[in-house]
PDB file of C-alpha atoms (C1' of nucleotides) in Angstrom:
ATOM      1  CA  UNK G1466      77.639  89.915 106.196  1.00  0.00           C
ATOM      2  CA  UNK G1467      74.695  88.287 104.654  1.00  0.00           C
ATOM      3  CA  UNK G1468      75.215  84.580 104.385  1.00  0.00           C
ATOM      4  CA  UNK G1469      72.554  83.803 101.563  1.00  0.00           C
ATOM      5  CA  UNK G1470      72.737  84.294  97.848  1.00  0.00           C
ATOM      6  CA  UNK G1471      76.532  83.904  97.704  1.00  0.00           C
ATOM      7  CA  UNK G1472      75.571  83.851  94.048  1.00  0.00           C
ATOM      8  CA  UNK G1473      77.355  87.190  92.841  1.00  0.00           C
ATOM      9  CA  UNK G1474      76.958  89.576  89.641  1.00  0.00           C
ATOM     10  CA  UNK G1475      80.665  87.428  88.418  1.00  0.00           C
ATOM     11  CA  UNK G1476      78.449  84.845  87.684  1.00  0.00           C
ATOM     12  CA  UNK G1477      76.108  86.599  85.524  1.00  0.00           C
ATOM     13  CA  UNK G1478      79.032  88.208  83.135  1.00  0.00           C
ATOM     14  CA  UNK G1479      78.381  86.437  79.770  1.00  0.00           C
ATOM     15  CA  UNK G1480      80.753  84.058  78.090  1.00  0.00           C
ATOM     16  CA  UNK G1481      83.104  86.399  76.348  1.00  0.00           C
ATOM     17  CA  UNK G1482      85.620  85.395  73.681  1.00  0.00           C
ATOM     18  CA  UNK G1483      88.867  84.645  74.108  1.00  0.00           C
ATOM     19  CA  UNK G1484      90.330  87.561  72.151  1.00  0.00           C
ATOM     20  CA  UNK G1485      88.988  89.922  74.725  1.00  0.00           C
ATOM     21  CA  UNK G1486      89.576  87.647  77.872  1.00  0.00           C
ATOM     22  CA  UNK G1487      92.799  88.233  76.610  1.00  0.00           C
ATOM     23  CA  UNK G1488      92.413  92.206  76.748  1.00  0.00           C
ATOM     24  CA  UNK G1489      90.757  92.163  80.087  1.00  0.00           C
ATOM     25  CA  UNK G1490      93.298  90.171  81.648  1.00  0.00           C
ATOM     26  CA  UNK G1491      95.924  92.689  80.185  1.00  0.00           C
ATOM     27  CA  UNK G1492      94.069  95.453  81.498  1.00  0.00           C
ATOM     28  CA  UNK G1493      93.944  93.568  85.197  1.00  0.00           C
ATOM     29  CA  UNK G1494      97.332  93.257  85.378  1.00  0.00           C
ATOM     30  CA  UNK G1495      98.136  96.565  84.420  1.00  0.00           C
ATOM     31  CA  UNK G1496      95.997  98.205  86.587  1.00  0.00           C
ATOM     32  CA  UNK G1497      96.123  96.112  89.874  1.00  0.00           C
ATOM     33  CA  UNK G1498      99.374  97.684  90.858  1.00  0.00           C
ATOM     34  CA  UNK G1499      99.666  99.040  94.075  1.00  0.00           C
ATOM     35  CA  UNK G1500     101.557 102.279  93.115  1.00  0.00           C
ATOM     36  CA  UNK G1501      98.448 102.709  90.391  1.00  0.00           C
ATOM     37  CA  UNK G1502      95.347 101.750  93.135  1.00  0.00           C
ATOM     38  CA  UNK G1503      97.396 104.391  95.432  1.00  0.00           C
ATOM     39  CA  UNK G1504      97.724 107.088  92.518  1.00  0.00           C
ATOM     40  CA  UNK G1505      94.529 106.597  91.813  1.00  0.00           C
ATOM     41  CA  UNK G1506      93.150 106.927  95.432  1.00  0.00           C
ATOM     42  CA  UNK G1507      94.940 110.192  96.082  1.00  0.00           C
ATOM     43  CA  UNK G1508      93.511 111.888  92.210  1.00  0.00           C
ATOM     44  CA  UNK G1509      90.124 110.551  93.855  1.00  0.00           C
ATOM     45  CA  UNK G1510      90.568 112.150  96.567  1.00  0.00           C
ATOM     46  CA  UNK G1511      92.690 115.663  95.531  1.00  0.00           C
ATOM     47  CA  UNK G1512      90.709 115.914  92.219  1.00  0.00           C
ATOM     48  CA  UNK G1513      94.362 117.726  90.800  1.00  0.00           C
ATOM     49  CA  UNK G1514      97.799 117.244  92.117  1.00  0.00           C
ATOM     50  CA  UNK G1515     100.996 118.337  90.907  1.00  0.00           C
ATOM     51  CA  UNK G1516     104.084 116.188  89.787  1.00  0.00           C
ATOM     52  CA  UNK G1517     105.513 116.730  93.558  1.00  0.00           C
ATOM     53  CA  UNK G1518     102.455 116.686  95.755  1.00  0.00           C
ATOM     54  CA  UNK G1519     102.051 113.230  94.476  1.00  0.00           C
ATOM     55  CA  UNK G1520     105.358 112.606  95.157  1.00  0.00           C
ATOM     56  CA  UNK G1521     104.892 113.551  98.569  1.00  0.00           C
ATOM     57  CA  UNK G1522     101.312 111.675  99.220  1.00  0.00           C
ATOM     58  CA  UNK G1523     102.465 108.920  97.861  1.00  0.00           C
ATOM     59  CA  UNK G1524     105.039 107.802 100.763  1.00  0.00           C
ATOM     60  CA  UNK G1525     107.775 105.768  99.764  1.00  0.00           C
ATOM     61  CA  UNK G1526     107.402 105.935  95.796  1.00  0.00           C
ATOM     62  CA  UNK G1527     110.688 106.732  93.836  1.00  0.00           C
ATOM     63  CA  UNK G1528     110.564 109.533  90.969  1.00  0.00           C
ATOM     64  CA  UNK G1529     110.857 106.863  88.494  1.00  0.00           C
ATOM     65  CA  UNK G1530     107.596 104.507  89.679  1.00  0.00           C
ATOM     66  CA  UNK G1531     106.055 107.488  90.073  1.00  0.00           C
ATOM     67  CA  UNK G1532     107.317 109.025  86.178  1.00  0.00           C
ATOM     68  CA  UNK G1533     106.382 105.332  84.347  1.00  0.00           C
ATOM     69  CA  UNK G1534     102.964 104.712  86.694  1.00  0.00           C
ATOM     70  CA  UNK G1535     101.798 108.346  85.830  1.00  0.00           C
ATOM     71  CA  UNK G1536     102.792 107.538  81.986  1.00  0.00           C
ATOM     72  CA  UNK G1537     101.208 104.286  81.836  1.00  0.00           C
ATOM     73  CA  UNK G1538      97.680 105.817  83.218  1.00  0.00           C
ATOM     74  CA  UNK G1539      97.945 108.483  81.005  1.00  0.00           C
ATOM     75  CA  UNK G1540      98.609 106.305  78.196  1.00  0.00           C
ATOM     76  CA  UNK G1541      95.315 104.205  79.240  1.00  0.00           C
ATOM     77  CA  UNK G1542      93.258 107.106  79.357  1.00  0.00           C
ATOM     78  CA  UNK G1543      93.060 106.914  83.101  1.00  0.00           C
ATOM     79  CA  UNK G1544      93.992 110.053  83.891  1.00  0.00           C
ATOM     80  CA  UNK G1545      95.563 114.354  81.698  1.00  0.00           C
ATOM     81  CA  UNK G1546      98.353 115.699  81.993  1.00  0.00           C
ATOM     82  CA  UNK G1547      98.581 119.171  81.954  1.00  0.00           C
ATOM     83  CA  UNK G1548     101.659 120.979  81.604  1.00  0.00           C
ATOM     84  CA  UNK G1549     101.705 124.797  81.607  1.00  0.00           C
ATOM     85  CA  UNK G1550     104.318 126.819  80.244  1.00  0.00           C
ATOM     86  CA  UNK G1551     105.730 128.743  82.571  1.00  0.00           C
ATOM     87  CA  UNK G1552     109.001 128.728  85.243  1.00  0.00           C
ATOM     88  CA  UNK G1553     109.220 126.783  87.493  1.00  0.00           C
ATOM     89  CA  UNK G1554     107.149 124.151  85.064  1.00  0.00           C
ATOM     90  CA  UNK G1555     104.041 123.133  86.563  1.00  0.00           C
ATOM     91  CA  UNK G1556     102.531 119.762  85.559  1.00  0.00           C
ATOM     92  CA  UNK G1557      98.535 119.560  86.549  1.00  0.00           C
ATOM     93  CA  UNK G1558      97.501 115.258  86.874  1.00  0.00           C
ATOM     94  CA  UNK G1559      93.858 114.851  86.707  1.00  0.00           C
ATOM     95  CA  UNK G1560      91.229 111.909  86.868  1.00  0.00           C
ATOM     96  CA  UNK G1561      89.420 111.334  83.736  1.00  0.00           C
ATOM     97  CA  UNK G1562      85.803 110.085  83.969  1.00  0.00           C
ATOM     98  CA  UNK G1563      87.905 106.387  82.821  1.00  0.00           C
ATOM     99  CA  UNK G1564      89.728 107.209  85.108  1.00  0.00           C
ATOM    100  CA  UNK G1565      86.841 107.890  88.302  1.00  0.00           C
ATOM    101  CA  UNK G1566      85.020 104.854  86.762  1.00  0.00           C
ATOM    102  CA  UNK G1567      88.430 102.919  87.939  1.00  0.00           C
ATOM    103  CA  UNK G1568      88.154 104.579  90.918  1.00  0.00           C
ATOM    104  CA  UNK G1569      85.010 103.418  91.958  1.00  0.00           C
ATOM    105  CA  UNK G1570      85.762  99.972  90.637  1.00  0.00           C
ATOM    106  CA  UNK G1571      88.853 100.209  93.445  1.00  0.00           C
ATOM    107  CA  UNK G1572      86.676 101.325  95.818  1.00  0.00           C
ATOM    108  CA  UNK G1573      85.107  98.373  96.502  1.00  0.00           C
ATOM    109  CA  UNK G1574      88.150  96.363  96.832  1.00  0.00           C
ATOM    110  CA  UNK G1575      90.048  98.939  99.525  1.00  0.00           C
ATOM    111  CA  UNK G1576      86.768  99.109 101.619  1.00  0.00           C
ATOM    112  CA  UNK G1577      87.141  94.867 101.772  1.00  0.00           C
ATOM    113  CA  UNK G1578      90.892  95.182 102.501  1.00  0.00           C
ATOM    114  CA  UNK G1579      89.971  97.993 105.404  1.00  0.00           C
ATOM    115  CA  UNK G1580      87.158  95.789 106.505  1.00  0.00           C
ATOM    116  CA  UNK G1581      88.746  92.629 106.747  1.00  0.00           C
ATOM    117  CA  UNK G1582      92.708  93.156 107.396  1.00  0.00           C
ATOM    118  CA  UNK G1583      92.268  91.915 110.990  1.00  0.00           C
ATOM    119  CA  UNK G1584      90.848  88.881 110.033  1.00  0.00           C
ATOM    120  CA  UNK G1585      93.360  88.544 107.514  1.00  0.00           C
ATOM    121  CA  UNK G1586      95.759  88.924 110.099  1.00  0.00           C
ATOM    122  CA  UNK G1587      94.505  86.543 112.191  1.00  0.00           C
ATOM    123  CA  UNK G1588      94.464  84.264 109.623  1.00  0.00           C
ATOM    124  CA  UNK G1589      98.051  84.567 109.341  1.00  0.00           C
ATOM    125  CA  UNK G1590      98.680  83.992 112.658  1.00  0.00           C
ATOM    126  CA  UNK G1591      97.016  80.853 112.356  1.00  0.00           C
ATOM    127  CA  UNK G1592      98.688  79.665 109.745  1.00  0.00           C
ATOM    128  CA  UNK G1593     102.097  80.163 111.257  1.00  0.00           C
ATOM    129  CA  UNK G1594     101.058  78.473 114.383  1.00  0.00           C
ATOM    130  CA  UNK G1595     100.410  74.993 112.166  1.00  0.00           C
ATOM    131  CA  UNK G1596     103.292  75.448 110.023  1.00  0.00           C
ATOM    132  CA  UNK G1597     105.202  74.990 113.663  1.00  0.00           C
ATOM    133  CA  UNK G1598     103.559  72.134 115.225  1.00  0.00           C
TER     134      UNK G1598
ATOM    135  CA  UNK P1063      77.562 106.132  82.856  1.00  0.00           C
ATOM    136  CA  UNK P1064      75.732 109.197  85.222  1.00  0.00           C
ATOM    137  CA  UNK P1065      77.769 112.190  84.556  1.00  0.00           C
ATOM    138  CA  UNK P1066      76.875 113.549  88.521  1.00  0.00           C
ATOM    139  CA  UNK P1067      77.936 112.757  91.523  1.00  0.00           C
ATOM    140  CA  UNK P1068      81.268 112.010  90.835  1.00  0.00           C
ATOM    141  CA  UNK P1069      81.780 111.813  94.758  1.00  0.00           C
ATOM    142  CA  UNK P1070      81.692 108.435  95.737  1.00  0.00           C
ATOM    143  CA  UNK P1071      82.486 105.605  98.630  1.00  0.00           C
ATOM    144  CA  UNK P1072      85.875 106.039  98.750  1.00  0.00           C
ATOM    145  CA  UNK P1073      85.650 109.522  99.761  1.00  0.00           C
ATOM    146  CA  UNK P1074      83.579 108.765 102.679  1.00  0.00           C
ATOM    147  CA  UNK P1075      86.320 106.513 104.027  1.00  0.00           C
ATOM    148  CA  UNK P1076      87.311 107.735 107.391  1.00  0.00           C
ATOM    149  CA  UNK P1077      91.180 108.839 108.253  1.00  0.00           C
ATOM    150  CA  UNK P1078      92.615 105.782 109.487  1.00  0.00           C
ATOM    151  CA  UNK P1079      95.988 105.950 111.167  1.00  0.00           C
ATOM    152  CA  UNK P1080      98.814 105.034 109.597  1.00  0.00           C
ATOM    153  CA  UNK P1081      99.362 101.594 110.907  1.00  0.00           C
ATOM    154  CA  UNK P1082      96.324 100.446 109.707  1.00  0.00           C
ATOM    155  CA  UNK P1083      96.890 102.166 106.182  1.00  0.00           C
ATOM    156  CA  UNK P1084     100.186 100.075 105.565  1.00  0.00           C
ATOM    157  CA  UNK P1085      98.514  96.993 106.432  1.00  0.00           C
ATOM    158  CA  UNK P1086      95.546  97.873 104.208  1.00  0.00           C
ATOM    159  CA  UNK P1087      98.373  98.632 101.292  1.00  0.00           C
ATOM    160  CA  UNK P1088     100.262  95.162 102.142  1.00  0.00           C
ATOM    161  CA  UNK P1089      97.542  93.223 101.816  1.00  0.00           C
ATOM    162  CA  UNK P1090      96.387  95.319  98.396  1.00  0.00           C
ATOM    163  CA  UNK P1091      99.485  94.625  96.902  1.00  0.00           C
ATOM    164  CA  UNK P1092      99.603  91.056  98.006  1.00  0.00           C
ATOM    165  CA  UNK P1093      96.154  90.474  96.450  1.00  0.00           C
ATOM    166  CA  UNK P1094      96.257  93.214  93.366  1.00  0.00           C
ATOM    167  CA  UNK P1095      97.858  90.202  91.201  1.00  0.00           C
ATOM    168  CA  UNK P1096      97.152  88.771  88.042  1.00  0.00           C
ATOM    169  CA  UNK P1097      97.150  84.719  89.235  1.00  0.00           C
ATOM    170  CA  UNK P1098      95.303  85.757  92.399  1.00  0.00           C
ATOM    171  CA  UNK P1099      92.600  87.704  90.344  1.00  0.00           C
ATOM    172  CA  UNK P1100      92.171  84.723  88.049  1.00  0.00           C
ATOM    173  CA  UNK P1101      92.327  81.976  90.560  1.00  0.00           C
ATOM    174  CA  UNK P1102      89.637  83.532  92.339  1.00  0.00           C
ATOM    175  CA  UNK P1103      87.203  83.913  90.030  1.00  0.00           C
ATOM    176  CA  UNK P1104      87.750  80.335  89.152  1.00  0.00           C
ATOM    177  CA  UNK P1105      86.806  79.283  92.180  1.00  0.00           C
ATOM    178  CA  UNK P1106      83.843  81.927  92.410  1.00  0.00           C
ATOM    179  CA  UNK P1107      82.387  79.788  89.022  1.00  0.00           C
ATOM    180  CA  UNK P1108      83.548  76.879  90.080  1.00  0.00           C
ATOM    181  CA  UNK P1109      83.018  76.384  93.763  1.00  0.00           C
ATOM    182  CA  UNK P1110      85.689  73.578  94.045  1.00  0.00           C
ATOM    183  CA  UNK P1111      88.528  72.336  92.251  1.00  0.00           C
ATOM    184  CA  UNK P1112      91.165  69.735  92.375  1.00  0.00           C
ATOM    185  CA  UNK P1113      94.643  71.372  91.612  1.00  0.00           C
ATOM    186  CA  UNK P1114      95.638  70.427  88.589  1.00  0.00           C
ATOM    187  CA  UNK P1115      92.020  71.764  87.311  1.00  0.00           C
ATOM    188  CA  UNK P1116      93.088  74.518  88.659  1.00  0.00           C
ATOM    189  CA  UNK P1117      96.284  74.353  86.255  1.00  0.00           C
ATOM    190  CA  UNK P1118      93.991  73.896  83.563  1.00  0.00           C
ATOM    191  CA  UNK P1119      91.444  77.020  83.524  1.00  0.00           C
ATOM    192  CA  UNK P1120      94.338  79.524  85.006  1.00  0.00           C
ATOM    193  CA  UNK P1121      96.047  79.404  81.440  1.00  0.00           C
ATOM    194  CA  UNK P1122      99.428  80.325  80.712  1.00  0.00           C
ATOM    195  CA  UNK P1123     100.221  79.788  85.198  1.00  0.00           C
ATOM    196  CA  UNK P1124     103.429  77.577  86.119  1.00  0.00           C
ATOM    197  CA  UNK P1125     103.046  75.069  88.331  1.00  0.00           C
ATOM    198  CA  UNK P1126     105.197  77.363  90.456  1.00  0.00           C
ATOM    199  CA  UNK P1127     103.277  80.237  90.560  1.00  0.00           C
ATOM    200  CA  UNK P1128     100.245  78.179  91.226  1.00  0.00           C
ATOM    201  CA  UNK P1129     101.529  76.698  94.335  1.00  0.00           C
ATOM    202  CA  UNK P1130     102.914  79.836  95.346  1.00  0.00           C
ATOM    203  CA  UNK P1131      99.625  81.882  94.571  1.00  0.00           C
ATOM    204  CA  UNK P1132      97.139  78.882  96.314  1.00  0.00           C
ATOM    205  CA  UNK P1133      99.974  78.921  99.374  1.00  0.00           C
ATOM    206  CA  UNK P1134      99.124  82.292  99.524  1.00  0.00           C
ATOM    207  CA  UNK P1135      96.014  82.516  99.350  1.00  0.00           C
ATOM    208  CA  UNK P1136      95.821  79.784 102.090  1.00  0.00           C
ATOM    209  CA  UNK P1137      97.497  81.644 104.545  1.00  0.00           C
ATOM    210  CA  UNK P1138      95.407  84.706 104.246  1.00  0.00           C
ATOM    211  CA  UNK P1139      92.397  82.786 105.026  1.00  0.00           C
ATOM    212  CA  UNK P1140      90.463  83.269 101.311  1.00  0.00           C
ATOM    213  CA  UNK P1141      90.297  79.500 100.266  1.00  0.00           C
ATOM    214  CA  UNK P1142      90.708  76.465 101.996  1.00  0.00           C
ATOM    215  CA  UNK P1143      92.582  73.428 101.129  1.00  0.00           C
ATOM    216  CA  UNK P1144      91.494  69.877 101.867  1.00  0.00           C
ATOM    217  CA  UNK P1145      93.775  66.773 101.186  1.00  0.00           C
ATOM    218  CA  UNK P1146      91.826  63.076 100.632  1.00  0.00           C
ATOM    219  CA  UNK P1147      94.513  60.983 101.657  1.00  0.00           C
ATOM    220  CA  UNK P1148      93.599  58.073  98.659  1.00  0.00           C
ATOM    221  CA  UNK P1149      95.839  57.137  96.138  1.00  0.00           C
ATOM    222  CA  UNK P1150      96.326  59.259  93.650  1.00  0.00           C
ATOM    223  CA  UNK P1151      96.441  62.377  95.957  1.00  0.00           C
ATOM    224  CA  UNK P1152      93.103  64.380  95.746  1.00  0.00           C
ATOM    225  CA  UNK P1153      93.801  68.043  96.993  1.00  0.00           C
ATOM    226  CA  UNK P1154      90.406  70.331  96.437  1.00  0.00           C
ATOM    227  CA  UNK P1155      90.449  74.048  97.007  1.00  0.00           C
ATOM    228  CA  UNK P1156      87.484  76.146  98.136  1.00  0.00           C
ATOM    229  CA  UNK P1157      86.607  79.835  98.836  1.00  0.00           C
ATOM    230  CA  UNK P1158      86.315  81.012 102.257  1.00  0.00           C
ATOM    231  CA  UNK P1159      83.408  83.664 103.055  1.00  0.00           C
ATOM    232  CA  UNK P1160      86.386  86.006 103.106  1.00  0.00           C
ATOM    233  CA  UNK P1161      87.341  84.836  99.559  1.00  0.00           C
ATOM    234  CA  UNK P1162      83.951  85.345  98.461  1.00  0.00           C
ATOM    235  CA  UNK P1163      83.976  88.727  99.730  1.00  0.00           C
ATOM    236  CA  UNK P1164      87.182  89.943  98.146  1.00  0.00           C
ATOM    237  CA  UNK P1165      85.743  88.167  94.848  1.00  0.00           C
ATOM    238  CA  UNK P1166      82.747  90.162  95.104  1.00  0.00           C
ATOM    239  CA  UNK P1167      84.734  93.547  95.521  1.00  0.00           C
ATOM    240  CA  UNK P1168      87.102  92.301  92.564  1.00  0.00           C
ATOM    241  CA  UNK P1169      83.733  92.000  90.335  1.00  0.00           C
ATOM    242  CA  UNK P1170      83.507  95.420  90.334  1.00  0.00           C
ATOM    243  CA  UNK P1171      87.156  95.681  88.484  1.00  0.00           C
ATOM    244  CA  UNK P1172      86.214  92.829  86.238  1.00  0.00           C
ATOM    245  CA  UNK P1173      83.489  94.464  84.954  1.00  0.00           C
ATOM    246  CA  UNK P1174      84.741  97.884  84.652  1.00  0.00           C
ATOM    247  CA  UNK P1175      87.538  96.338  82.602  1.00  0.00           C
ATOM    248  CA  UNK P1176      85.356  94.212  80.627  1.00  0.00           C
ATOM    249  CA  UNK P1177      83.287  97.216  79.909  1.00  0.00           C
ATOM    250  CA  UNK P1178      85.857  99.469  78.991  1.00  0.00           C
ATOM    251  CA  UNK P1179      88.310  97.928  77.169  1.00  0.00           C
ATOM    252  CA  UNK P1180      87.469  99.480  73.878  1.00  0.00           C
ATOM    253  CA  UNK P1181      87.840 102.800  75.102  1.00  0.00           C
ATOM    254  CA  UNK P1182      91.123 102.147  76.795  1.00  0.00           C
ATOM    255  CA  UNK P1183      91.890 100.663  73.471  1.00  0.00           C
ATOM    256  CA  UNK P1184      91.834 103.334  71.739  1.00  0.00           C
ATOM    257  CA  UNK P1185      93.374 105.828  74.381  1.00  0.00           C
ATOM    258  CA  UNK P1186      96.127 103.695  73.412  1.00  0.00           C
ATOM    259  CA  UNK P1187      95.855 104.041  70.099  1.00  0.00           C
ATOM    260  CA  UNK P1188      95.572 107.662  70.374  1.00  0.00           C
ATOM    261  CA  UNK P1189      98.470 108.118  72.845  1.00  0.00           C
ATOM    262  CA  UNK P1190     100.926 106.062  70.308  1.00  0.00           C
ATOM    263  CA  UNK P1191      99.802 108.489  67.446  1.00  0.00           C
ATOM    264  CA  UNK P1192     100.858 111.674  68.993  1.00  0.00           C
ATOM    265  CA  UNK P1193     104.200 110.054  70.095  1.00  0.00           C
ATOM    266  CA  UNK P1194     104.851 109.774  66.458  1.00  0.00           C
ATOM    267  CA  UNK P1195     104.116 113.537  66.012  1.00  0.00           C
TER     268      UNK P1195
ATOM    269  C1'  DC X  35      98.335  63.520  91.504  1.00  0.00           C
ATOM    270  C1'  DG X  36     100.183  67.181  93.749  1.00  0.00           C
ATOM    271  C1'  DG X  37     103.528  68.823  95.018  1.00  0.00           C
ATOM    272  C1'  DT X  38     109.190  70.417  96.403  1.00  0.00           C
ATOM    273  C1'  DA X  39     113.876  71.674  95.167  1.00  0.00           C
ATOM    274  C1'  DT X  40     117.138  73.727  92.226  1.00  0.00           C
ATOM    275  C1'  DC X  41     118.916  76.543  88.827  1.00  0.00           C
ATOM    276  C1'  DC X  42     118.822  80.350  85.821  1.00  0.00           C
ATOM    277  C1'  DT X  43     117.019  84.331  83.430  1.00  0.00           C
ATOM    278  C1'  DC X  44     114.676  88.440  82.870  1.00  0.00           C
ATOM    279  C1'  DC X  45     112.950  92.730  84.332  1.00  0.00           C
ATOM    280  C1'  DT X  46     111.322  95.431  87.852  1.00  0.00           C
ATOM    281  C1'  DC X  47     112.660  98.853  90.785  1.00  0.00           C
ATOM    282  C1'  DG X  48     115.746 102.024  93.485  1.00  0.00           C
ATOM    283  C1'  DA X  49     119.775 105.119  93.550  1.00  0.00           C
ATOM    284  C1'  DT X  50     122.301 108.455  91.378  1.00  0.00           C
ATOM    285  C1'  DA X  51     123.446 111.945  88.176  1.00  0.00           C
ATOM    286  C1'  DC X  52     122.187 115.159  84.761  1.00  0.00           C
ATOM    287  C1'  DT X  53     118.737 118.616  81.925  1.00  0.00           C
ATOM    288  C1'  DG X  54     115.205 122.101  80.074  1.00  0.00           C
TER     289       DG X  54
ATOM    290  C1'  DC Q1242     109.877 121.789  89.104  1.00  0.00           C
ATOM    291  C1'  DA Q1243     109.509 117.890  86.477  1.00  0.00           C
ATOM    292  C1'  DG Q1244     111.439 115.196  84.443  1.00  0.00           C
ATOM    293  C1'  DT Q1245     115.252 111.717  81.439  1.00  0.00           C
ATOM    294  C1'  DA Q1246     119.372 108.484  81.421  1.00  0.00           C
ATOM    295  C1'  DT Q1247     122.100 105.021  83.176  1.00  0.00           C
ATOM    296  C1'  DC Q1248     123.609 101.404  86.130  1.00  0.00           C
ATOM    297  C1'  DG Q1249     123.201  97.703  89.271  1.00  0.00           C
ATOM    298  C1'  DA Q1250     120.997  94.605  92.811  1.00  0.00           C
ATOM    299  C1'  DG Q1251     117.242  91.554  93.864  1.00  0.00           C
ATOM    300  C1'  DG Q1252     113.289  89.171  93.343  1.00  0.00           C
ATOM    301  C1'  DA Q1253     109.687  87.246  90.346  1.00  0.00           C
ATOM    302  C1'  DG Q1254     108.863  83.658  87.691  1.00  0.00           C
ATOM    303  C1'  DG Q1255     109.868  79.698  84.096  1.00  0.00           C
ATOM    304  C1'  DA Q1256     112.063  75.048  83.144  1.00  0.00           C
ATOM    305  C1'  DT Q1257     113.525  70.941  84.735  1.00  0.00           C
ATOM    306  C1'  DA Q1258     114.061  67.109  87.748  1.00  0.00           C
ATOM    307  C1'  DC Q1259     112.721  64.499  91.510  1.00  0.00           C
ATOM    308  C1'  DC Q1260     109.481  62.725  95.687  1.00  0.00           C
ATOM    309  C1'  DG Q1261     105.401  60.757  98.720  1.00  0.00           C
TER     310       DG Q1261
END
DNA sequence: CGGTATCCTCCTCGATACTG
DNA sequence: CAGTATCGAGGAGGATACCG
């Protein structure tokens, strides 16, 4: 944890317009969901899934979260859908490269939130123990 | 945009045990917000600011939400909050090193999204035309 | 200025039931 | 298997009013 240059690329993003602050803030708020950052973690990491093994990975999801989050990503470009016709249906999910560009974008928040959740806990702790006194 | 090596960090993550992985998702979907997002990268570019500056650059946030989302933030240990007990009230809030981390791994979202919001854009536009087919 | 407290309204989300 | 449709509860979040 380097203490120096606390200076970071956010700093060096140009002033954009408003008009596509606007889209960019859309696009954060759609996106920094947790059932998409999960979704998205378990395409990373299984390449394809079907309808129901992302059911299953994705613990504690209901079929309609799982329906709308898989539409909305689709919708973005974030990730195919490929349905072949046969019976029982069989429904392939798939990154795009959008979609593994996300990813990677993600990646750098999970590996903060894996680095730093016990110090984050702590903090909590903390906090409670003045909210007492 | 390298077509190879589509592998990346997040791949490399090790198999942590459950526990840890639904802490890791709380605090994700705790800080996966639009108001936390945007309050944080105020305070990356600014470094400091009194509340109701605060009210002013987070456009469109209630009063509400911005006590709720600052409260929050305070308790996880990303910004501090200092009160100058003059009259009228001066309240200044600040990021924490672990603040500045989290905005650093946020950057890389901010940027993907600020780079790709044409494309996504269009997927958009794309999807809503074959609906109509 | 920097909040809290209260009320009220969406709208998200889960549960359930049904379909190609 | 992979959805869609419908209903209903609960919480997120805005508006307003008041306080130290």
């Amino acid at each position: 944890m380097a203490e120096g240059s606390l200076q970071h690329e956010l700093n060096s993003i140009p002033p954009t317009d408003p008009a596509v602050d606007k889209l960019v803030e859309e696009i954060i708020g759609r996106v920094a969901d947790k059932w998409t950052m999960l979704l998205i973690e378990i395409l990373t990491e299984k390449k394809c899934c079907r309808f129901s093994e992302l059911a299953r990975e994705c613990e504690g999801i209901s079929q309609k979260m799982l329906t709308q989050t898989l539409r909305a990503l689709e919708r973005d470009g974030l990730v195919t859908r490929t349905v072949y016709p046969v019976v029982p249906p069989k429904v392939e999910y798939r990154l795009t490269e959008l979609g593994l560009g996300l990813s990677k974008a993600f990646c750098g928040v999970w590996l903060w939130a894996e680095a730093n959740f016990d110090t984050i806990e702590k903090a909590r702790a903390d906090y409670a123990c003045k909210q007492e006194g």
